[in-house]
Amino acid sequence: MSKEATIYVLDLGSTIGDCHNGRTISDLDYGMEYVWDKIATVMSANRATLSVGVVGFRTDETDNPLDGDGEYENICVLKELGLMDIPALESLRSKIHSSNTEVGDAVSAIIVAIDLMDKYTVLKTGKPAKFARKIVLVTDGQGGIDDDNIDSIYGKLNESGIELVVLGIDFDDAGFGFKEEDKTSLKQSNEAILAKLVEGCNSGMFATMAEALASLANPSVKVVRPFKQYDGRLGLGDFEKYPESALYIDVQRYSRVKQAKPPSASSFVSAAANATGEANAHSSHTVEDTEMMDAPGLSAVKSSVAYRVNDAAAAGGTVDLQREDLAKGYYYGSTAVPFGQDEEGVTRFNSRQGFSIIGFVPNDKYERYLTMGESSITIAQPVNDKARMAMSSLVHALHELDSYAVARIVTKDGKAPQLVLLAPSIEPDLECLIDVPLPFAEDIRVYRFPPLDKIKGSSGAVITKHRYLPSNELADAMSNYVDSMDLSSFGEDESGNPAEFMTIDETFSPQVHRVNQAIRQRAIHPDANLVSEAESQLEALLKVSGVTKVPEKVKGRKGREPAKPASGLDIKALLTSRKKKNEIALENAIPEFKQMIEIANKDEDIEKATAQMGKTIRQSLHSTTGDAGHAVTFSQMKVFRDEMIDLDMPEIYNDFCHDFKKRIFAEEFGDQRNFWAAFKFQKLGLIRATGDSEGANEEEATDFFKFG
């Protein structure tokens, strides 16, 4: 990656502390929004090749290497060119404030920045190093500017290869559509001087700050280093066995499309909370998070994993194991098949590195839904003219024949083989093959659905007109609706002609950039508390909107309305008038359980009914011979579970399930491993929490199905 050096030249005069054009923040804070965002972006990249420096002018003090001849007064170097980290950011933030003077020349500050840039980006031999050099000037244009020797200044900028960016607060910009009314003559003159300076630069930009801030709405895409996935031969035929008839091309393979993921967070704890000393967790597997060197107030959290087995003869009933003592195992049905360390190699597929074409397929015969995963690009070795000629021939042949190539690739020895589809790509400066992974037979899911354009009657006759089938008018309306949402021509180009809307290079991931924005905001403004600042507005909003607290959901009462019989009899009253049963008969468990729940008036009655149902379920499983009676037990548990969901009392069913599982694996009902293996597919697990309803969390519900 190229090295970059950027110096921000900031106007800190007394005039920049005022508010203008209806803004509620000062011009300095307005301009610093852009600077802070750019600095935070550099910090988040965490690259040692990105250097940042800051120079302030119209400051109360003078502190710069060119001070002494009276031409560079009221100019301070606020941060030398170098890496930007949190301590440097904190130090810089304390220095950014408006001064009490209007003295200080912007052009002289640029000269100081040029001097800093030349000294930092030069090699020991005296030759300039390979750097992308940039100076960004942020000013309100209300200080005096000396325009003498402007030609020599932009000549020096061009000689040093420095890009000059001038961002003026409320500067006129016809291209962006901004013009400040009642502008002073001094500011108009300064704008003209700075515009002339930028115009003389080979690489320069002159813009108003409003345009610069608007550009921040477009996320910047991180440029990543090319990652070589494969470097070897692309063969057609067995060139090792048949060197005369087979052929190969020396190629390199890189990632073309790869999913970008948001930054991951690390766990830290306040140093004050850890003042008593770090807890040392000894185990067979310990992972330490990276130390946050720039945040002395935080300490890294050390996570550990301990491996234990139950042993009644050992102290405490458990024995600690080391990671190397463990063996891998696989489930074969309901039986665990262990593999020792010496046998683990049996499960590995021994393969050799290679990349070979195994066939070709016409473009129109390939189904797009077969594409899997991320795409890669294969090019000929750059310094191999023979390989480049062969690659060009293969690419053009595939293009002319409207065909794709199917290839088998093993990127490294021992890696699993993969099938890829190679498509030709011809660009003015690049001829290559783009590949996407293909599925194996095991990867394809085949589902059968009834056709949408016809219905088969009971006699087997095909019906093409039916109330469930779309009419011609409906099909035409849907076709027009889809055409109206065609993104390929929804946008407009600069000439007003139809163009593609939402191109891939202009569509950004909300998840990635939302996390990055949050990190930058917290890094630049660590003490900001948006919640406390918005509390008064939130209270006013609640008062005006009349929002009231929803009463808590009452447990133990059904939310469904009982069915009313046509006879008009009060069935519930009849059931209530009968003598309540204390036990549920095994032969008629489901109806009697529903009756007990229906006539229950108190939570105690519900608990008694569920206790009886739990007892009945255990009796049902205990009396089962083989797998024949499992269906009865499952149906009883389903009714039990459904009733508890309706009553919003999931804890009763969940407690029963935990106790039931312990009894099963304690072999209280005999060997019921087959029952548990079938139970996992009956959707009778723990009741999970949903919305405002209580229940088991995802992890607890998943762990419940594990054996043992």
XYZ file of C-alpha atoms in Angstrom, residues 75 100 198 280 410 431 570 576 590 630:
10
model
C 1.484 30.183 13.029
C -8.080 36.375 20.192
C -5.284 26.238 -6.557
C -5.666 -15.584 36.805
C -7.212 -27.299 -4.811
C -7.990 -10.373 -20.282
C -72.767 -22.979 29.131
C -67.408 -26.607 36.834
C -55.496 -35.223 26.616
C -43.635 -42.711 21.297
